[in-house]
PDB file of C-alpha atoms in Angstrom:
ATOM      1  CA  LEU A 832     107.998 111.772  84.715  1.00 57.00           C
ATOM      2  CA  ALA A 833     109.529 108.913  86.673  1.00 56.00           C
ATOM      3  CA  ILE A 834     108.617 106.352  84.014  1.00 56.00           C
ATOM      4  CA  GLN A 835     109.922 108.597  81.245  1.00 59.00           C
ATOM      5  CA  SER A 836     113.111 109.061  83.200  1.00 64.00           C
ATOM      6  CA  ASP A 837     113.487 105.318  83.720  1.00 58.00           C
ATOM      7  CA  LEU A 838     112.941 104.737  80.001  1.00 58.00           C
ATOM      8  CA  GLY A 839     115.356 107.517  79.116  1.00 67.00           C
ATOM      9  CA  ASP A 840     112.712 109.293  77.045  1.00 72.00           C
ATOM     10  CA  ARG A 841     113.970 112.829  77.527  1.00 81.00           C
ATOM     11  CA  ASN A 842     111.812 114.322  74.764  1.00 86.00           C
ATOM     12  CA  GLU A 843     108.685 113.116  76.526  1.00 87.00           C
ATOM     13  CA  GLN A 844     110.067 114.412  79.825  1.00 91.00           C
ATOM     14  CA  CYS A 845     110.346 117.870  78.263  1.00 92.00           C
ATOM     15  CA  GLY A 846     106.738 117.701  77.123  1.00 93.00           C
ATOM     16  CA  SER A 847     105.515 116.506  80.495  1.00 94.00           C
ATOM     17  CA  LEU A 848     107.420 119.226  82.343  1.00 96.00           C
ATOM     18  CA  ASN A 849     105.959 121.839  80.022  1.00 96.00           C
ATOM     19  CA  ARG A 850     102.413 120.478  80.451  1.00 96.00           C
ATOM     20  CA  LEU A 851     102.802 120.409  84.234  1.00 97.00           C
ATOM     21  CA  GLY A 852     103.870 124.037  84.051  1.00 98.00           C
ATOM     22  CA  LEU A 853     100.798 124.935  82.027  1.00 98.00           C
ATOM     23  CA  ILE A 854      98.509 123.099  84.445  1.00 98.00           C
ATOM     24  CA  HIS A 855     100.031 124.875  87.424  1.00 98.00           C
ATOM     25  CA  ARG A 856      99.767 128.226  85.637  1.00 98.00           C
ATOM     26  CA  ASP A 857      96.074 127.580  84.954  1.00 97.00           C
ATOM     27  CA  MET A 858      95.599 126.745  88.651  1.00 98.00           C
ATOM     28  CA  GLY A 859      97.322 129.982  89.662  1.00 97.00           C
ATOM     29  CA  ASN A 860     100.463 128.320  91.020  1.00 98.00           C
ATOM     30  CA  LEU A 861     102.745 130.630  89.083  1.00 98.00           C
ATOM     31  CA  GLY A 862     105.976 129.920  90.960  1.00 98.00           C
ATOM     32  CA  THR A 863     105.578 126.184  90.485  1.00 98.00           C
ATOM     33  CA  ALA A 864     104.610 126.711  86.844  1.00 98.00           C
ATOM     34  CA  GLU A 865     107.767 128.737  86.291  1.00 98.00           C
ATOM     35  CA  GLN A 866     109.925 126.007  87.841  1.00 98.00           C
ATOM     36  CA  TYR A 867     108.459 123.273  85.629  1.00 98.00           C
ATOM     37  CA  GLN A 868     108.687 125.394  82.507  1.00 98.00           C
ATOM     38  CA  LYS A 869     112.301 126.363  83.213  1.00 98.00           C
ATOM     39  CA  GLU A 870     113.111 122.675  83.695  1.00 97.00           C
ATOM     40  CA  ALA A 871     111.491 121.917  80.324  1.00 97.00           C
ATOM     41  CA  VAL A 872     113.526 124.648  78.615  1.00 97.00           C
ATOM     42  CA  ASP A 873     116.768 123.580  80.301  1.00 97.00           C
ATOM     43  CA  LEU A 874     116.259 119.924  79.407  1.00 95.00           C
ATOM     44  CA  SER A 875     115.363 120.835  75.821  1.00 95.00           C
ATOM     45  CA  LEU A 876     118.619 122.748  75.515  1.00 95.00           C
ATOM     46  CA  ARG A 877     120.683 119.956  77.121  1.00 94.00           C
ATOM     47  CA  ILE A 878     119.386 117.278  74.769  1.00 94.00           C
ATOM     48  CA  GLY A 879     119.194 119.482  71.678  1.00 93.00           C
ATOM     49  CA  ALA A 880     115.415 119.191  71.334  1.00 91.00           C
ATOM     50  CA  LEU A 881     114.978 122.522  69.586  1.00 94.00           C
ATOM     51  CA  THR A 882     111.812 121.966  67.550  1.00 94.00           C
ATOM     52  CA  LEU A 883     109.423 122.752  70.414  1.00 94.00           C
ATOM     53  CA  LEU A 884     111.797 125.042  72.295  1.00 96.00           C
ATOM     54  CA  PRO A 885     110.226 128.266  70.950  1.00 97.00           C
ATOM     55  CA  ILE A 886     106.822 127.152  72.255  1.00 96.00           C
ATOM     56  CA  ARG A 887     108.281 126.245  75.637  1.00 97.00           C
ATOM     57  CA  LEU A 888     110.030 129.615  75.865  1.00 98.00           C
ATOM     58  CA  ALA A 889     106.808 131.409  74.890  1.00 98.00           C
ATOM     59  CA  ASN A 890     104.912 129.518  77.584  1.00 97.00           C
ATOM     60  CA  LEU A 891     107.557 130.471  80.127  1.00 98.00           C
ATOM     61  CA  SER A 892     107.390 134.073  78.940  1.00 98.00           C
ATOM     62  CA  THR A 893     103.636 134.169  79.573  1.00 98.00           C
ATOM     63  CA  THR A 894     104.061 132.714  83.064  1.00 98.00           C
ATOM     64  CA  LEU A 895     106.719 135.306  83.855  1.00 98.00           C
ATOM     65  CA  LEU A 896     104.451 138.064  82.543  1.00 98.00           C
ATOM     66  CA  PHE A 897     101.614 136.867  84.807  1.00 98.00           C
ATOM     67  CA  GLN A 898     104.021 137.193  87.730  1.00 98.00           C
ATOM     68  CA  GLY A 899     104.960 140.742  86.785  1.00 98.00           C
ATOM     69  CA  LYS A 900     108.483 139.763  85.739  1.00 98.00           C
ATOM     70  CA  LEU A 901     108.325 141.931  82.648  1.00 98.00           C
ATOM     71  CA  GLU A 902     112.016 142.137  81.725  1.00 98.00           C
ATOM     72  CA  GLU A 903     112.555 138.392  82.015  1.00 98.00           C
ATOM     73  CA  ALA A 904     109.312 137.747  80.112  1.00 98.00           C
ATOM     74  CA  ILE A 905     110.494 139.977  77.269  1.00 98.00           C
ATOM     75  CA  GLN A 906     113.876 138.211  77.180  1.00 98.00           C
ATOM     76  CA  GLN A 907     112.262 134.774  76.945  1.00 98.00           C
ATOM     77  CA  ALA A 908     109.802 135.950  74.276  1.00 98.00           C
ATOM     78  CA  ALA A 909     112.651 137.430  72.215  1.00 98.00           C
ATOM     79  CA  GLU A 910     114.644 134.199  72.527  1.00 97.00           C
ATOM     80  CA  SER A 911     111.578 132.222  71.464  1.00 97.00           C
ATOM     81  CA  LEU A 912     111.178 134.370  68.362  1.00 97.00           C
ATOM     82  CA  ARG A 913     114.900 134.204  67.542  1.00 97.00           C
ATOM     83  CA  ILE A 914     114.975 130.400  67.705  1.00 97.00           C
ATOM     84  CA  ALA A 915     111.717 130.066  65.768  1.00 97.00           C
ATOM     85  CA  ASN A 916     113.145 132.247  62.999  1.00 97.00           C
ATOM     86  CA  GLU A 917     116.343 130.179  62.922  1.00 96.00           C
ATOM     87  CA  LEU A 918     114.405 126.936  62.702  1.00 94.00           C
ATOM     88  CA  GLY A 919     112.224 128.306  59.935  1.00 88.00           C
TER      89      GLY A 919
END
């Protein structure tokens, strides 16, 4: 992440944040996974990197579901589907 930040490669930062979230989710560190995935979503929105945003939102939705945060999980899943439909 530090190297990507230094290089200004924000798209790669989004991917790395998402992957770190997935790794932490697989290890059972759900709170940390949620933080990384929310950072990936936020950065994607800030830089307009929408192509992979539906996947990142779906990943976040799954992490939220695993934590029992059903309402928030449903919201993120719905947003993922909405954006995916818009992108075609």
